Coordinates of C-alpha atoms in Angstrom, one line a residue:
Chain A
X1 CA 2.2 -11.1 37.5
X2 CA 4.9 -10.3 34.9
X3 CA 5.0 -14.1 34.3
X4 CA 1.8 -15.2 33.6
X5 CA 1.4 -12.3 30.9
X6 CA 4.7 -14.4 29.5
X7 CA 2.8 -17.2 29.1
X8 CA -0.3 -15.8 27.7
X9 CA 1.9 -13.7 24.9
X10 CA 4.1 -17.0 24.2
X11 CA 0.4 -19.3 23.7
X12 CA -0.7 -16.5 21.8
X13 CA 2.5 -16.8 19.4
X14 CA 2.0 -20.8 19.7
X15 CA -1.4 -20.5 18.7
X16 CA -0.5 -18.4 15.3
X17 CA 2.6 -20.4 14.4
X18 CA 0.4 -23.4 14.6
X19 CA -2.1 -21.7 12.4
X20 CA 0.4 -20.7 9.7
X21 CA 2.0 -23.3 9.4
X22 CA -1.1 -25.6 8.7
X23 CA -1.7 -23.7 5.3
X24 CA -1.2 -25.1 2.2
X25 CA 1.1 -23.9 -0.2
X26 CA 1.1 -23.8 -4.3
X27 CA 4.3 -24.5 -6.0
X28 CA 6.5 -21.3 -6.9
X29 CA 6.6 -22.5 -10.4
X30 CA 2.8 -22.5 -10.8
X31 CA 2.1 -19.3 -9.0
X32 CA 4.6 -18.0 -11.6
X33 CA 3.0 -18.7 -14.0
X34 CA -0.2 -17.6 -12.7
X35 CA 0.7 -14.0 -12.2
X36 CA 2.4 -13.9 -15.9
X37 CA -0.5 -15.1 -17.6
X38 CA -2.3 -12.3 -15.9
X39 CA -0.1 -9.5 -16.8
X40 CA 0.1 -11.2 -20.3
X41 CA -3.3 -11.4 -20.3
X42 CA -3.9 -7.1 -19.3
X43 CA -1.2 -5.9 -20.9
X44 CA -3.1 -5.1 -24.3
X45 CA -5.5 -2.9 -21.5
X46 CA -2.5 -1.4 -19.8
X47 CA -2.6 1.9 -21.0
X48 CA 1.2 2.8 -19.1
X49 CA 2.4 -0.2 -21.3
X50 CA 0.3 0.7 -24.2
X51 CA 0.9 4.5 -24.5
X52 CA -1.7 7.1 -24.5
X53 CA -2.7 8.6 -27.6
X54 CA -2.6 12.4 -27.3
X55 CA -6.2 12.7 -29.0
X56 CA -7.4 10.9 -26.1
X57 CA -4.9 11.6 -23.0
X58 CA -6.8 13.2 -20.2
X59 CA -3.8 14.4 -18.6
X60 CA -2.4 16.4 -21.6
X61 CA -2.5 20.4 -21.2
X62 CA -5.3 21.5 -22.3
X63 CA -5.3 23.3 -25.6
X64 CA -6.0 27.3 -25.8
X65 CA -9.5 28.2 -28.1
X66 CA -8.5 31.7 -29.8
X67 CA -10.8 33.5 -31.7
X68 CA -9.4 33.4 -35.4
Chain B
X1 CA 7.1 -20.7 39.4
X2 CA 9.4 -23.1 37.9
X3 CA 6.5 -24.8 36.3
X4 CA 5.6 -22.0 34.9
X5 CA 9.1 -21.2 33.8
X6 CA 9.4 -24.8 32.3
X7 CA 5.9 -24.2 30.3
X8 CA 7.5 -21.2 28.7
X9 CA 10.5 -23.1 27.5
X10 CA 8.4 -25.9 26.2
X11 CA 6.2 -23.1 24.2
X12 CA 9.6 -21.6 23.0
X13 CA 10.5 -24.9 21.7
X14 CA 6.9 -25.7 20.1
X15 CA 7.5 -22.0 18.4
X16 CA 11.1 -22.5 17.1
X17 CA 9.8 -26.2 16.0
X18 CA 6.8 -24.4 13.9
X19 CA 9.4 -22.1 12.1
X20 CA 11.5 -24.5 10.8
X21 CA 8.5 -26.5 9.9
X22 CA 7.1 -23.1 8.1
X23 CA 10.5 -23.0 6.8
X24 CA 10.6 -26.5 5.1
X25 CA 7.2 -26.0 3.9
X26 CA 7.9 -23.0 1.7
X27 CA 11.4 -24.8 0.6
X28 CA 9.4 -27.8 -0.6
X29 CA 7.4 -25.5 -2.8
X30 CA 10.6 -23.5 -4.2
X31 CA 10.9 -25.0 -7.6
X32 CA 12.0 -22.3 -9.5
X33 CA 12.6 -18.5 -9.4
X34 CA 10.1 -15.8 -10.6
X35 CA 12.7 -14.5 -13.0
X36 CA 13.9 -17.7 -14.5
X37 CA 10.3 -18.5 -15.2
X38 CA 9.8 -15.1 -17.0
X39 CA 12.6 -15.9 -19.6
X40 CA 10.4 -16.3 -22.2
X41 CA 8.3 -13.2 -21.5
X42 CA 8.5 -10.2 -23.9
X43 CA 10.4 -7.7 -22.5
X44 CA 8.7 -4.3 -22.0
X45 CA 11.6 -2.4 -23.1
X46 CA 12.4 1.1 -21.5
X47 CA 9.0 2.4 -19.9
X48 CA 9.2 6.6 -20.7
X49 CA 6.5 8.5 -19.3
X50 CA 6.4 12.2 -19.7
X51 CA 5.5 15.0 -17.4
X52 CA 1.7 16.1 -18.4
X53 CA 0.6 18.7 -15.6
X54 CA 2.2 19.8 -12.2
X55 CA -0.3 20.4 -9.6
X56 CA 0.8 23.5 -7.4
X57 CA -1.0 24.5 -4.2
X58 CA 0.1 23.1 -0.9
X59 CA 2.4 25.4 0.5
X60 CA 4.2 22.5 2.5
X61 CA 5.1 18.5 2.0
X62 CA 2.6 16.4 1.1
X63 CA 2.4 13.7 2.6
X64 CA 0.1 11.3 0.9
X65 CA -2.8 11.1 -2.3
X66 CA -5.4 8.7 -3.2
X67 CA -7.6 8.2 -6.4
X68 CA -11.3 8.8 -6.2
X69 CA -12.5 5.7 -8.1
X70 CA -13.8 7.8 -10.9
X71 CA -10.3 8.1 -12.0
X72 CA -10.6 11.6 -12.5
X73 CA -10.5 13.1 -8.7
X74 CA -7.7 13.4 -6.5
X75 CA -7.2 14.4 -2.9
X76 CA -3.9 14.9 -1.7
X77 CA -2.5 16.0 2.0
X78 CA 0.0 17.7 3.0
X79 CA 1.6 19.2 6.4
X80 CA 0.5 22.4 5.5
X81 CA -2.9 21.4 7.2
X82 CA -5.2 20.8 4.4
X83 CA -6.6 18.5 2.2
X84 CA -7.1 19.3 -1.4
X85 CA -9.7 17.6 -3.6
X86 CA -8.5 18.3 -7.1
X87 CA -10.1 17.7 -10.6
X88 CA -6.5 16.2 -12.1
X89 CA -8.0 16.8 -15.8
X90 CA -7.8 20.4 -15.5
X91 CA -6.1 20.6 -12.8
X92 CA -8.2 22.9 -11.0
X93 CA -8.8 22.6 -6.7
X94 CA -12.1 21.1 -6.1
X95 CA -12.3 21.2 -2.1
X96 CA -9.8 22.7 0.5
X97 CA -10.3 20.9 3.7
X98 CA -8.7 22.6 6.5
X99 CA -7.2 20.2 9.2
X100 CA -6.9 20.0 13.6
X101 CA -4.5 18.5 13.5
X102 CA -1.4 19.9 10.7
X103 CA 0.3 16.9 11.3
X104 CA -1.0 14.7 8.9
X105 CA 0.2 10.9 7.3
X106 CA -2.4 9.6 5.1
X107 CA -5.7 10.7 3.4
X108 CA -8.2 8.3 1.7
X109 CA -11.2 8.7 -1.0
X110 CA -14.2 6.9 -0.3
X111 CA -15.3 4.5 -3.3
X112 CA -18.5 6.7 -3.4
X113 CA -16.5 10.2 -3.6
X114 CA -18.9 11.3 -1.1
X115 CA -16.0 11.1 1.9
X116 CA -12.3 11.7 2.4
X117 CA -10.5 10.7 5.6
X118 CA -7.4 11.8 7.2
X119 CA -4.9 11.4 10.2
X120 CA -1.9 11.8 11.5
X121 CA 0.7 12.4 14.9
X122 CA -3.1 13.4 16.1
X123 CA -3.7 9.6 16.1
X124 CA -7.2 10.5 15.1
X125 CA -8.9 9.4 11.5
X126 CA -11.1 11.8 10.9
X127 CA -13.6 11.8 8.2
X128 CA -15.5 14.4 5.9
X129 CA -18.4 14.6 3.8
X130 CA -17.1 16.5 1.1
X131 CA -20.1 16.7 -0.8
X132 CA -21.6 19.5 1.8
X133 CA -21.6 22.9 0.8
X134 CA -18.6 23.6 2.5
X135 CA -16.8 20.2 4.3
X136 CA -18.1 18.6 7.4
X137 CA -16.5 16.5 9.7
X138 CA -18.3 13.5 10.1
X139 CA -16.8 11.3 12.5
X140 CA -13.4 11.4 14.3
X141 CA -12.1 8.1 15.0
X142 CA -10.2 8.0 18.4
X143 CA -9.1 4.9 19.4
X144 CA -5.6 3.9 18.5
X145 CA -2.6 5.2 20.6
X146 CA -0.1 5.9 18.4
X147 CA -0.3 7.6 15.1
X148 CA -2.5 6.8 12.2
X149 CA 0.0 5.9 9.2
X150 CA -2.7 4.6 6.7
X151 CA -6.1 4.4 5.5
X152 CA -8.2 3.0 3.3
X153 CA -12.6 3.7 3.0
X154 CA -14.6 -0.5 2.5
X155 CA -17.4 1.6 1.5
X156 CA -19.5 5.0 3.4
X157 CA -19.7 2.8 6.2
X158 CA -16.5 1.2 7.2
X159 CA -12.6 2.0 7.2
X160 CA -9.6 0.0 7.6
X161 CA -6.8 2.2 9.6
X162 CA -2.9 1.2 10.6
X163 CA -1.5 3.0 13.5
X164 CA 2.0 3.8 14.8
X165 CA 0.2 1.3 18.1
X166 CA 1.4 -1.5 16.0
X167 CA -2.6 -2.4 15.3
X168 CA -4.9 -1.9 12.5
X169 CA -8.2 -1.3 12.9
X170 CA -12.0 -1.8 11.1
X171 CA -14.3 1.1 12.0
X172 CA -17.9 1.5 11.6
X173 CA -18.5 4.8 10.7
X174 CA -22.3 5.0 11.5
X175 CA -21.8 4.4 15.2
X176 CA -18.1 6.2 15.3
X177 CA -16.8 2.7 17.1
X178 CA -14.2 -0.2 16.8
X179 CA -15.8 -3.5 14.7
X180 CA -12.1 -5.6 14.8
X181 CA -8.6 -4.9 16.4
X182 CA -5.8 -6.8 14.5
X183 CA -3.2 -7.3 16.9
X184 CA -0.1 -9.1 15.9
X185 CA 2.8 -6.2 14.5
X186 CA 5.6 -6.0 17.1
X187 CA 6.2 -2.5 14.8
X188 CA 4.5 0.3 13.8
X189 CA 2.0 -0.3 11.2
X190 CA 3.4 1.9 8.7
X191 CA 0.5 1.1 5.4
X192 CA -2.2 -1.1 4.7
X193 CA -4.5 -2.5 1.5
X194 CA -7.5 -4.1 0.5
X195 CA -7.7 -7.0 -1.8
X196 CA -9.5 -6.5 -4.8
X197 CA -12.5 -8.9 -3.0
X198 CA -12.0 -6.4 -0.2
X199 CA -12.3 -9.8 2.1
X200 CA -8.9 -9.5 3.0
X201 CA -6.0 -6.7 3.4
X202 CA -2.6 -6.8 4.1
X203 CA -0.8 -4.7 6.1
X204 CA 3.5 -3.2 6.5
X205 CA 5.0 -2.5 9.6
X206 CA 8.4 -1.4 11.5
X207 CA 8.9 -4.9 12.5
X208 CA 10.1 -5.8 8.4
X209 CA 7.1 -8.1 8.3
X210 CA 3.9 -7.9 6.0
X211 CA 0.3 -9.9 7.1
X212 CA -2.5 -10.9 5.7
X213 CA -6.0 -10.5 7.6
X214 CA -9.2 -11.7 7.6
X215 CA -11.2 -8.5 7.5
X216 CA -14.0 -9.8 9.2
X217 CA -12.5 -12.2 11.8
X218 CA -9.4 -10.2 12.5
X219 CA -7.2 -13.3 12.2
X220 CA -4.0 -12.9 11.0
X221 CA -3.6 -15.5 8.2
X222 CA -0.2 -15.2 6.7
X223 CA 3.3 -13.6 7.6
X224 CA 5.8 -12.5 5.5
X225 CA 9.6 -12.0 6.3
X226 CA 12.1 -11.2 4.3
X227 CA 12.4 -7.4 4.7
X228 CA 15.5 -6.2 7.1
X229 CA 13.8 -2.4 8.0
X230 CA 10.7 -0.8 7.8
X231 CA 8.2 -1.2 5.2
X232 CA 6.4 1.7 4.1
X233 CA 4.3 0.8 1.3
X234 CA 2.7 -2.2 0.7
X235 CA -0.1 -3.1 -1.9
X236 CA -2.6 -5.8 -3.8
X237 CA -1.4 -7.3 -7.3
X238 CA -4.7 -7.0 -9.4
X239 CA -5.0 -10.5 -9.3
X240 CA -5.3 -11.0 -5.5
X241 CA -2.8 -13.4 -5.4
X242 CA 0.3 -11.5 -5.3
X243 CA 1.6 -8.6 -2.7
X244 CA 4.3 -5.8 -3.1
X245 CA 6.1 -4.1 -0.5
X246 CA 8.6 -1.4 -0.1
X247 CA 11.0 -0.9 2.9
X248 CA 13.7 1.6 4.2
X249 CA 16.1 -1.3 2.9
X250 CA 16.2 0.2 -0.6
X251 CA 14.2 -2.7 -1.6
X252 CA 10.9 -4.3 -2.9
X253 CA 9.9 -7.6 -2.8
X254 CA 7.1 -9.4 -4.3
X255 CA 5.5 -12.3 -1.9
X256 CA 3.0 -14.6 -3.2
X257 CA -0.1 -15.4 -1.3
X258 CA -0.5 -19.0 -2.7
X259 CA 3.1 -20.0 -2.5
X260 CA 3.6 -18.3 0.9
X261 CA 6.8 -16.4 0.1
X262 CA 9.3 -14.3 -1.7
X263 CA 9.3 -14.4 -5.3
X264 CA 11.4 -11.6 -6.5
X265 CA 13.5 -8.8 -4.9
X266 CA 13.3 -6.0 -6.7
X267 CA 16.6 -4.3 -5.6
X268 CA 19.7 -2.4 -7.9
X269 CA 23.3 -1.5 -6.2
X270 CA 23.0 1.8 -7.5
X271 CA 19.8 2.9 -5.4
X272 CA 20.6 3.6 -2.0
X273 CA 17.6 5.0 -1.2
X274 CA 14.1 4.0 1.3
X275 CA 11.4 3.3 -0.8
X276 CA 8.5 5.7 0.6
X277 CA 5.4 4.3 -1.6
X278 CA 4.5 2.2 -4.6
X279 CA 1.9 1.6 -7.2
X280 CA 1.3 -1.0 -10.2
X281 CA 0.1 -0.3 -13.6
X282 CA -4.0 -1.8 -14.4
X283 CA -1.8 -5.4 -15.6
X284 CA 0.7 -5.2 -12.9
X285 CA 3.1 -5.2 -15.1
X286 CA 5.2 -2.4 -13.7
X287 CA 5.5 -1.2 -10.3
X288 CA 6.0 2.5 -9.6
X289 CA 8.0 2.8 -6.7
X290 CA 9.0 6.2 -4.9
X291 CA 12.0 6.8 -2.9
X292 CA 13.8 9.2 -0.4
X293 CA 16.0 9.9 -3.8
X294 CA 13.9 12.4 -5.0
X295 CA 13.0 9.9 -7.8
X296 CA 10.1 7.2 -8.8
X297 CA 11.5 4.5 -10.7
X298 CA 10.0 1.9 -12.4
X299 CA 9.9 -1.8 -12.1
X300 CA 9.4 -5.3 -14.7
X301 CA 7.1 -6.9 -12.0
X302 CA 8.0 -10.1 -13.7
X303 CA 11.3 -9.7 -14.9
X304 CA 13.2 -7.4 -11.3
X305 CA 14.6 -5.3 -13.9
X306 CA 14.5 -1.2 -13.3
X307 CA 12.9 -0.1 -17.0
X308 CA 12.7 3.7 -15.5
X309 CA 12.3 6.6 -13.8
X310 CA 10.1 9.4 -13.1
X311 CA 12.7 12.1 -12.4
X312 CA 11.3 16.0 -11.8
X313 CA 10.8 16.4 -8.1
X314 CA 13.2 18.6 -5.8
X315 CA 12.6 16.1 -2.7
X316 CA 11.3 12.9 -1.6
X317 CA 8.8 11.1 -3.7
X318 CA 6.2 10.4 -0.9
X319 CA 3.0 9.2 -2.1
X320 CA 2.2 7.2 -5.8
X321 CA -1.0 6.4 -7.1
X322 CA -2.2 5.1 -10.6
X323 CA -6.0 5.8 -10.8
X324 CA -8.6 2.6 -11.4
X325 CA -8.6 3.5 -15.4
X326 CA -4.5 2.7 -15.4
X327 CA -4.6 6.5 -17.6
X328 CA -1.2 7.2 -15.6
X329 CA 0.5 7.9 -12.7
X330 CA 0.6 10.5 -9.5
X331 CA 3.8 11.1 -7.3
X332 CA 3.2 13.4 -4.9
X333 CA 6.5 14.9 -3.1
X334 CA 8.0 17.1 -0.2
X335 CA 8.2 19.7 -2.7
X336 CA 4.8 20.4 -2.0
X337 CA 3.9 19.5 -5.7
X338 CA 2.1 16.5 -7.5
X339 CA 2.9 15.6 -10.5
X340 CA 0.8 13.5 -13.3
X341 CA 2.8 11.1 -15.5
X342 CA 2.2 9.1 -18.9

């Protein structure tokens, strides 16, 4: 019956609300500075922030070997 | 009958009453903005990366790439029914896996390197053992009944997959069956990632909402909202404790997982343009984020400022990857080329 699949679908949705709303939450302010301190933290590591050195860039085209 | 309908209304009532409660929850913890906070921060000043090699070979648009984890592979797939493994430091074609199905979405690299996986309008993930003389098919997953959008290898044994069904999915590939449905997108499931402890993943869909699962209990722990169209690319801050997503709204947002919520939009007048697929640099710093513009530009994770673009393609940026070494970036495009950036 078209009516008791309601139900079921709206205790399903019940059932999750209740679930997410019992988490608990960090404030903004700290979480903030959380994920700064980690990209603070990286950035010397970051070689897209950094730069690539060509000696040492993998990506670079490779260089032609001619017979002098 | 009418108790029944009078049950329903209660439930609608309990569920309206948990949303403003979610609601005033994530207020209470709202005590500042992402940006304010990053005032002090040193500002990364205009990111320019350079072209370094264009990958030619697909004779169609690609529609998705992902990084081997040795930061040196690549396979990359594209609606001219193959797969190509390539070795992105010299750019030669390692593998050419020819595909059923032409219609293809996403392709994955096993952490090993030892398998690839692909799928598509055939709503089949099939996977390959690329280290065979020639490739193998080794299992076709065939359970989900809409299309496979995403999909990412745990290890040789499992996969997570997102479907166009509105579920995601945890496969074990030795037995070729379904370990966990996650069932809870009212839209298509349009991308998917691990965390970095690879005991969680979260998950984009058509209904503008990202989740967080439980990989092994297939509850859905968080929701976000926030998003008013699709999203189509979604993925981990290195930290774990932070998600990025992209939508056909022009915009991204970052959500925390601690906090429960929104933290920045990252959003500019001038871009009137989906966002297609996104990637952050090894610190998370910057976000590389494709678009239906043709262009990837680049985003101050921290700050919501644009610091720049990866301009060269003649059509939609659809895939993004930045290998495990953070050496640089990969936009792949409806070109048919992929280009590698740093």
């Amino acid at each position: 019956m078209s009516s008791s699949s309601s139900l079921v679908a709206m205790k399903k949705v019940v059932h999750q609300l209740r679930f997410e709303a019992s988490i608990n939450r960090v404030k903004v302010s700290q979480a903030a500075a959380d994920l700064q301190q980690f990209c603070i933290q990286n950035a010397t590591q970051d070689p897209l922030l950094t730069g690539v050195s060509s000696s040492t860039n993998p990506f670079r085209p490779q260089k032609v070997c001619s017979f002098l | 009958m009418a108790s029944e309908k009078a049950e329903i209304d209660a439930l609608k009532k309990e569920c309206d009453g948990l949303r403003t409660q979610i609601e005033a929850a994530r207020k209470a913890v709202n005590d500042g903005s992402m940006t304010g906070a990053s005032g002090g921060v040193a500002s990364v000043g205009r990111v320019q990366l350079k072209l370094r090699k264009t990958l030619k070979g697909h004779l169609a648009k690609i529609y998705a790439m992902h990084w081997a984890t040795d930061s040196k592979q690549m396979v990359s797939a594209s609606q001219d029914g193959k797969l190509l493994v390539w070795d992105t430091h010299t750019g030669n074609k390692l593998v050419a896996v020819p595909l059923k199905s032409a219609w293809v979405m996403s392709v994955a690299f096993a952490p090993s390197g030892n398998l690839v996986a692909s799928g598509g309008l055939d709503n089949i993930c099939t996977v390959y053992n690329i280290k065979a003389a020639s490739p193998k098919t080794l299992r076709e997953l065939d359970a989900h009944t809409g299309y496979l959008s995403c999909c990412r290898f745990l290890s040789d044994s499992e996969i997570l997959t997102a479907s166009g069904d509105t579920t995601c999915c945890l496969w074990d590939l030795e037995t070729g069956k379904q370990k966990v449905v996650f069932t809870n997108h009212i839209g298509d499931c349009m991308s998917l990632a691990l965390s970095p402890d690879m005991n969680t993943f979260i998950s984009g869909a058509c209904d503008s909402l990202a989740k967080l699962w439980d990989v092994r209990d297939g509850t859905c722990k968080q929701t976000f909202s926030g998003h008013t169209s699709d999203i189509n690319a979604i993925a981990f801050f290195h930290s774990g404790n932070a998600i990025i997503t992209g939508s056909d709204d022009c915009a991204c947002k970052m959500y925390d997982l601690r906090s429960d919520q929104e933290v920045i939009n990252y959003q500019d007048t001038s871009l009137n343009a989906g966002v297609t697929s996104l990637a952050l640099s090894s610190s998370g710093r910057l976000i590389f984020a494709g678009y239906d513009d043709f262009n990837c530009h680049i985003w101050d994770s921290l700050k919501g400022e644009k610091v720049g673009v990866l301009s060269g393609h003649d059509n939609r940026v659809s895939c993004t990857g930045v290998p495990e070494d953070g050496l640089g970036v990969c936009t792949g495009s409806w070109d048919s080329f992929l280009k590698l950036w740093n």
